[in-house]
Coordinates of C-alpha atoms and ligand atoms in Angstrom, one line a residue:
X1168 CA 144.9 95.0 1.1
X1169 CA 141.6 96.5 2.2
X1170 CA 139.3 95.1 4.9
X1171 CA 135.6 95.2 4.3
X1172 CA 132.9 94.5 6.9
X1173 CA 129.7 93.2 5.6
X1174 CA 126.6 93.4 7.7
X1175 CA 123.8 91.0 6.6
X1176 CA 126.5 89.0 4.8
X1177 CA 124.9 85.6 5.4
X1178 CA 121.5 86.7 3.9
X1179 CA 120.1 86.4 0.4
X1180 CA 121.4 89.9 -0.4
X1181 CA 124.7 89.7 1.4
X1182 CA 125.9 86.4 0.0
X1183 CA 126.2 87.7 -3.6
X1184 CA 127.9 90.8 -2.3
X1185 CA 130.5 88.8 -0.4
X1186 CA 130.9 86.5 -3.5
X1187 CA 131.5 89.5 -5.7
X1188 CA 133.9 91.2 -3.3
X1189 CA 135.8 87.9 -2.8
X1190 CA 136.7 87.8 -6.4
X1191 CA 139.1 90.7 -5.8
X1192 CA 142.3 89.3 -4.0
X1193 CA 142.9 92.7 -2.5
X1194 CA 140.0 92.4 -0.1
X1195 CA 139.7 90.8 3.2
X1196 CA 136.1 90.4 4.2
X1197 CA 134.6 90.2 7.7
X1198 CA 131.0 89.1 8.3
X1199 CA 129.0 89.4 11.5
X1200 CA 126.7 86.4 12.1
X1201 CA 124.8 85.1 15.0
X1202 CA 125.4 81.5 13.9
X1203 CA 128.9 80.7 12.5
X1204 CA 127.7 77.1 11.9
X1205 CA 124.7 77.9 9.6
X1206 CA 125.0 76.6 6.0
X1207 CA 125.3 80.1 4.6
X1208 CA 128.0 81.1 7.1
X1209 CA 129.9 77.9 6.4
X1210 CA 129.6 78.4 2.7
X1211 CA 131.0 81.9 3.0
X1212 CA 134.1 80.6 4.7
X1213 CA 134.9 78.6 1.6
X1214 CA 135.5 81.9 -0.3
X1215 CA 138.9 83.5 -0.3
X1216 CA 139.7 85.9 2.6
X1217 CA 136.4 85.6 4.4
X1218 CA 136.3 85.5 8.2
X1219 CA 133.2 85.3 10.5
X1220 CA 132.7 87.4 13.6
X1221 CA 130.2 85.8 16.0
X1222 CA 127.5 88.1 17.3
X1223 CA 124.7 90.4 16.2
X1224 CA 125.4 93.6 14.3
X1225 CA 122.7 95.3 16.5
X1226 CA 125.1 95.5 19.5
X1227 CA 127.6 98.3 20.1
X1228 CA 130.4 96.1 21.6
X1229 CA 130.2 93.8 18.6
X1230 CA 130.3 96.7 16.2
X1231 CA 133.2 98.5 17.9
X1232 CA 135.2 95.3 17.7
X1233 CA 134.2 94.6 14.1
X1234 CA 134.9 98.1 13.0
X1235 CA 138.4 98.3 14.3
X1236 CA 141.0 97.8 11.6
X1237 CA 138.3 98.0 8.9
X1238 CA 138.4 100.2 5.8
X1239 CA 135.0 99.8 4.2
X1240 CA 131.5 98.8 5.4
X1241 CA 128.6 97.4 3.4
X1242 CA 125.4 97.3 5.6
X1243 CA 122.1 95.6 4.8
X1244 CA 120.2 96.0 8.1
X1245 CA 117.3 93.6 8.5
X1246 CA 114.1 95.5 8.7
X1247 CA 112.1 92.3 9.0
X1248 CA 113.9 91.3 12.1
X1249 CA 114.1 94.8 13.6
X1250 CA 110.9 96.7 12.7
X1251 CA 111.0 100.2 11.2
X1252 CA 112.0 102.1 14.3
X1253 CA 115.0 100.0 15.2
X1254 CA 116.1 99.8 11.5
X1255 CA 116.2 103.7 11.4
X1256 CA 118.1 103.8 14.7
X1257 CA 120.7 101.2 13.6
X1258 CA 121.1 102.7 10.1
X1259 CA 122.0 106.1 11.6
X1260 CA 124.0 104.7 14.4
X1261 CA 126.0 102.6 12.0
X1262 CA 126.9 105.7 10.1
X1263 CA 128.0 107.4 13.3
X1264 CA 130.1 104.5 14.5
X1265 CA 131.7 104.2 11.1
X1266 CA 132.7 107.9 11.3
X1267 CA 134.1 107.3 14.8
X1268 CA 136.2 104.4 13.5
X1269 CA 137.5 106.4 10.5
X1270 CA 136.0 104.1 8.0
X1271 CA 136.8 105.4 4.5
X1272 CA 133.6 104.3 2.7
X1273 CA 130.1 103.4 4.0
X1274 CA 127.8 101.6 1.6
X1275 CA 124.2 101.3 2.7
X1276 CA 121.6 98.9 1.2
X1277 CA 118.6 101.2 0.7
X1278 CA 115.0 100.8 -0.3
X1279 CA 112.5 103.2 -1.8
X1280 CA 110.9 105.7 0.6
X1281 CA 107.4 104.8 -0.6
X1282 CA 105.5 107.1 1.8
X1283 CA 107.5 110.1 0.6
X1284 CA 107.1 109.2 -3.0
X1285 CA 103.3 108.8 -2.4
X1286 CA 102.9 112.2 -0.8
X1287 CA 102.6 110.5 2.6
X1288 CA 99.2 109.0 1.8
X1289 CA 98.6 106.1 4.3
X1290 CA 98.0 103.6 1.5
X1291 CA 101.7 103.7 0.7
X1292 CA 103.0 103.3 4.3
X1293 CA 105.4 100.3 4.5
X1294 CA 107.8 100.0 7.4
X1295 CA 110.5 98.0 5.7
X1296 CA 110.6 100.4 2.8
X1297 CA 110.2 103.6 4.7
X1298 CA 112.7 102.6 7.4
X1299 CA 115.5 102.2 4.9
X1300 CA 114.2 105.2 3.0
X1301 CA 114.5 107.5 6.0
X1302 CA 118.1 106.3 6.7
X1303 CA 118.9 107.2 3.0
X1304 CA 117.5 110.7 3.7
X1305 CA 119.8 111.0 6.7
X1306 CA 122.8 109.8 4.6
X1307 CA 122.0 112.2 1.8
X1308 CA 122.4 115.1 4.2
X1309 CA 125.9 114.0 5.2
X1310 CA 129.2 115.3 3.7
X1311 CA 131.1 113.1 1.3
X1312 CA 134.4 113.6 3.2
X1313 CA 136.2 112.4 5.3
X1314 CA 134.0 109.3 5.0
X1315 CA 132.6 108.5 1.6
X1316 CA 129.0 107.2 1.5
X1317 CA 127.0 105.4 -1.2
X1318 CA 123.5 104.0 -1.3
X1319 CA 122.4 101.0 -3.4
X1320 CA 118.6 101.1 -3.5
X1321 CA 117.1 97.9 -4.7
X1322 CA 113.7 96.2 -5.1
X1323 CA 112.3 92.7 -5.0
X1324 CA 114.8 90.0 -5.8
X1325 CA 114.3 88.1 -9.1
X1326 CA 115.2 85.1 -7.0
X1327 CA 111.9 85.6 -5.1
X1328 CA 110.4 83.9 -8.2
X1329 CA 111.6 80.7 -6.6
X1330 CA 109.8 81.6 -3.4
X1331 CA 106.9 84.0 -2.5
X1332 CA 106.5 85.2 -6.1
X1333 CA 106.4 81.7 -7.7
X1334 CA 103.4 80.4 -9.7
X1335 CA 101.1 77.8 -8.3
X1336 CA 98.5 75.5 -9.9
X1337 CA 95.6 77.6 -11.1
X1338 CA 92.4 76.6 -9.4
X1339 CA 90.4 78.3 -12.1
X1340 CA 92.2 76.6 -15.0
X1341 CA 90.1 75.0 -17.7
X1342 CA 93.1 73.1 -19.0
X1343 CA 95.3 70.7 -16.9
X1344 CA 98.6 71.9 -15.4
X1345 CA 98.1 75.6 -15.9
X1346 CA 99.9 77.8 -13.4
X1347 CA 99.1 81.2 -12.1
X1348 CA 101.3 84.1 -11.1
X1349 CA 99.1 86.0 -8.6
X1350 CA 99.9 89.5 -7.4
X1351 CA 98.0 92.7 -6.4
X1352 CA 99.8 94.6 -9.1
X1353 CA 97.1 95.6 -11.7
X1354 CA 98.8 96.5 -14.9
X1355 CA 102.0 97.9 -13.3
X1356 CA 105.5 97.2 -14.3
X1357 CA 107.4 96.2 -11.2
X1358 CA 111.2 96.2 -10.9
X1359 CA 113.0 93.0 -10.0
X1360 CA 116.8 92.7 -9.4
X1361 CA 118.9 89.7 -10.1
X1362 CA 121.0 89.3 -7.0
X1363 CA 124.3 88.2 -8.7
X1364 CA 124.3 91.6 -10.4
X1365 CA 123.4 93.3 -7.1
X1366 CA 126.6 92.0 -5.7
X1367 CA 128.6 93.3 -8.7
X1368 CA 127.1 96.7 -8.3
X1369 CA 128.3 96.8 -4.8
X1370 CA 131.8 95.7 -5.9
X1371 CA 131.7 98.5 -8.5
X1372 CA 130.9 101.0 -5.7
X1373 CA 133.9 99.8 -3.7
X1374 CA 136.3 99.8 -6.6
X1375 CA 135.1 103.2 -8.0
X1376 CA 134.7 105.1 -4.7
X1377 CA 135.3 108.5 -6.3
X1378 CA 132.3 107.9 -8.7
X1379 CA 130.1 106.2 -6.2
X1380 CA 130.7 108.8 -3.4
X1381 CA 127.5 110.6 -2.6
X1382 CA 125.5 108.5 -5.1
X1383 CA 122.2 106.7 -4.6
X1384 CA 122.2 104.1 -7.3
X1385 CA 118.7 102.6 -7.9
X1386 CA 119.2 99.1 -9.3
X1387 CA 116.9 96.6 -11.0
X1388 CA 117.2 94.1 -13.8
X1389 CA 114.0 95.0 -15.5
X1390 CA 110.6 96.6 -14.8
X1391 CA 108.4 93.7 -15.5
X1392 CA 104.6 93.5 -16.0
X1393 CA 103.2 90.3 -14.5
X1394 CA 101.3 89.6 -17.7
X1395 CA 104.7 89.5 -19.5
X1396 CA 106.2 87.6 -16.7
X1397 CA 103.6 84.8 -17.1
X1398 CA 104.0 84.9 -20.9
X1399 CA 107.8 84.8 -20.7
X1400 CA 107.6 81.9 -18.3
X1401 CA 105.4 79.9 -20.7
X1402 CA 107.7 80.6 -23.6
X1403 CA 110.9 79.7 -21.7
X1404 CA 109.6 76.6 -19.9
X1405 CA 106.8 75.4 -22.2
X1406 CA 104.5 75.4 -19.1
X1407 CA 101.3 77.3 -19.5
X1408 CA 100.9 80.1 -17.0
X1409 CA 98.7 83.2 -16.6
X1410 CA 98.7 86.3 -14.5
X1411 CA 95.9 86.9 -12.0
X1412 CA 95.6 90.4 -10.6
X1413 CA 94.3 89.9 -7.1
X1414 CA 92.9 92.3 -4.5
X1415 CA 94.9 92.9 -1.3
X1416 CA 92.2 90.9 0.6
X1417 CA 92.6 88.0 -1.8
X1418 CA 96.4 88.2 -1.5
X1419 CA 96.3 88.1 2.3
X1420 CA 93.7 85.3 2.3
X1421 CA 96.0 83.1 0.1
X1422 CA 98.1 82.0 3.1
X1423 CA 101.2 83.8 1.9
X1424 CA 101.6 85.0 5.5
X1425 CA 100.6 82.5 8.2
X1426 CA 99.3 85.4 10.4
X1427 CA 98.8 88.6 8.5
X1428 CA 98.0 90.4 11.7
X1429 CA 101.3 89.5 13.3
X1430 CA 103.7 92.4 13.8
X1431 CA 106.9 92.7 11.8
X1432 CA 109.9 92.9 14.1
X1433 CA 107.8 91.8 17.1
X1434 CA 110.3 89.1 18.1
X1435 CA 113.1 91.6 18.6
X1436 CA 111.2 94.7 19.7
X1437 CA 108.5 93.1 21.7
X1438 CA 105.0 92.7 20.4
X1439 CA 103.7 95.7 22.5
X1440 CA 105.8 98.2 20.6
X1441 CA 103.1 100.5 19.1
X1442 CA 105.4 101.5 16.2
X1443 CA 105.4 98.1 14.7
X1444 CA 103.3 97.4 11.6
X1445 CA 101.3 94.2 10.9
X1446 CA 102.2 92.1 7.8
X1447 CA 98.9 93.2 6.3
X1448 CA 99.4 96.9 6.8
X1449 CA 103.1 96.8 5.8
X1450 CA 102.6 94.7 2.7
X1451 CA 99.5 96.7 1.6
X1452 CA 101.7 99.7 1.5
X1453 CA 104.4 97.7 -0.3
X1454 CA 102.2 96.4 -3.1
X1455 CA 100.5 99.8 -3.5
X1456 CA 103.9 101.5 -4.0
X1457 CA 104.7 99.1 -6.9
X1458 CA 101.1 99.0 -8.3
X1459 CA 101.0 102.8 -8.6
X1460 CA 104.6 102.8 -10.0
X1461 CA 105.9 105.4 -7.6
X1462 CA 109.5 104.6 -8.3
X1463 CA 111.9 105.1 -11.2
X1464 CA 115.2 103.8 -12.3
X1465 CA 117.8 104.9 -14.9
X1466 CA 118.7 101.8 -16.9
X1467 CA 121.3 103.9 -18.9
X1468 CA 123.3 104.4 -15.7
X1469 CA 123.1 100.7 -14.9
X1470 CA 124.2 99.8 -18.4
X1471 CA 127.3 102.0 -18.0
X1472 CA 128.1 100.6 -14.5
X1473 CA 127.6 97.0 -15.5
X1474 CA 127.7 96.6 -19.3
X1475 CA 127.3 92.8 -19.0
X1476 CA 124.4 93.0 -16.6
X1477 CA 121.4 90.6 -16.9
X1478 CA 118.9 92.7 -18.9
X1479 CA 115.6 90.9 -18.6
X1480 CA 113.6 88.3 -16.7
X1481 CA 113.8 86.2 -19.9
X1482 CA 117.6 86.2 -19.8
X1483 CA 117.6 85.4 -16.1
X1484 CA 115.2 82.5 -16.5
X1485 CA 117.4 81.0 -19.2
X1486 CA 120.6 81.6 -17.1
X1487 CA 119.3 79.9 -13.9
X1488 CA 117.1 77.3 -15.6
X1489 CA 114.0 78.7 -14.0
X1490 CA 111.1 76.2 -13.8
X1491 CA 108.7 77.8 -11.4
X1492 CA 109.5 75.4 -8.6
X1493 CA 110.6 76.1 -5.0
X1494 CA 114.2 76.9 -4.1
X1495 CA 116.5 76.5 -7.1
X1496 CA 119.5 78.7 -6.6
Ligands
NAP228 N1 113.2 90.0 0.0 C1 113.4 90.9 -0.9 O1 113.0 90.8 -2.1 C2 114.2 92.2 -0.5 C3 114.6 93.1 -1.5 C4 115.3 94.2 -1.2 C5 115.6 94.4 0.2 N2 115.3 93.5 1.1 C6 115.7 93.9 2.5 O2 116.7 93.0 2.9 C7 116.7 92.9 4.3 C8 116.8 91.4 4.6 O3 118.0 90.9 4.1 P1 118.0 89.6 3.2 O4 117.0 89.7 2.1 O5 119.4 89.2 2.8 O6 117.3 88.5 4.3 P2 117.7 87.1 4.7 O7 118.2 86.2 3.6 O8 116.6 86.6 5.5 O9 119.0 87.3 5.7 C9 118.8 87.8 6.9 C10 120.1 88.4 7.4 O10 119.8 89.1 8.6 C11 120.5 88.5 9.7 N3 119.5 88.4 10.8 C12 118.3 87.8 10.7 N4 117.6 88.0 11.9 C13 118.4 88.7 12.7 C14 118.3 89.1 14.0 N5 117.2 88.9 14.7 N6 119.3 89.8 14.6 C15 120.4 90.0 13.8 N7 120.6 89.6 12.6 C16 119.6 89.0 12.0 C17 121.0 87.2 9.3 O11 122.2 87.0 9.9 P3 122.6 85.7 10.8 O12 123.8 85.0 10.1 O13 123.0 86.2 12.1 O14 121.4 84.8 10.8 C18 121.2 87.4 7.8 O15 122.4 87.9 7.5 C19 115.4 93.5 4.8 O16 115.7 94.7 5.4 C20 114.6 93.6 3.5 O17 113.7 94.7 3.6 C21 114.6 92.4 0.8

């Protein structure tokens, strides 16, 4: 038996990771959560060999206790809760604590280092991408023994098509019922990852530690253009939809964020922390990173790791019965 600690296990990303790991009867899974009674925490306890540890993962006493008698750690730190500075701190500190507790394998949920990929031009600065990206730079400089490390670098969730990426009634439509997928993406192809496969990539890393040691695996289901996304949606659902390429100003005026000037991580770090970025600045860098296609993935590697992976947004829409509504899965 191996014991795996999952940080962020109750989140959108963590749940499919725990589900995938729980299919292996050789694993006992521990999850730190601030609320053991939440629906997601309660759901996870219905899976085999899952136990909850009450507390926050951003606390040394909780981490020391959770890391004792643990073999493997998967960590998705929450940059939206922490802000960039604290996310960098906790990513590096987690690595150090894992070494201290003789963890055999540390798996980190990374994101693209947009600023570095964009030659540090300010238009690409995005705290929640750069924070994880900087932790990945730190990890990449560490030895692969005695503790193995792996990074799974992801992108927007395909499941966000049920949420902030979903289409809405097109105010400019000259035909009734037409929907619009609006995004500040221009002609770019933007990667999306189906979360069930994300969980299976993490299980592969755990089960193939020799191959995943020292590896940063960039994962996505498909690089999708929003023009194709709207067309595919229309074909799959029979509902007419178009893509509207919006400016960043139009995007932030759409009400997508209740207060675009609010600071990300301000609740935890305190609103006066000068390192925090506003939603407007952070997500401007985010969309510019995708719009200018700064990132790349190797789909041949993904095909080798998960031969039965979901290959396209079309396949995903069929599998989940996507209808463009809210919620869904
Ligand atoms: N949205 C995307 O498309 C996307 C894509 C790739 C990566 N990410 C990254 O994923 C991270 C967020 O994870 P997620 O998407 O799984 O989010 P989520 O569904 O909102 O889950 C949030 C997780 O963070 C924990 N959490 C929330 N606030 C916290 C706080 N103040 N203190 C301690 N723990 C807290 C929650 O644990 P409790 O059980 O304690 O509530 C839960 O496990 C971010 O760093 C984001 O950049 C997001």
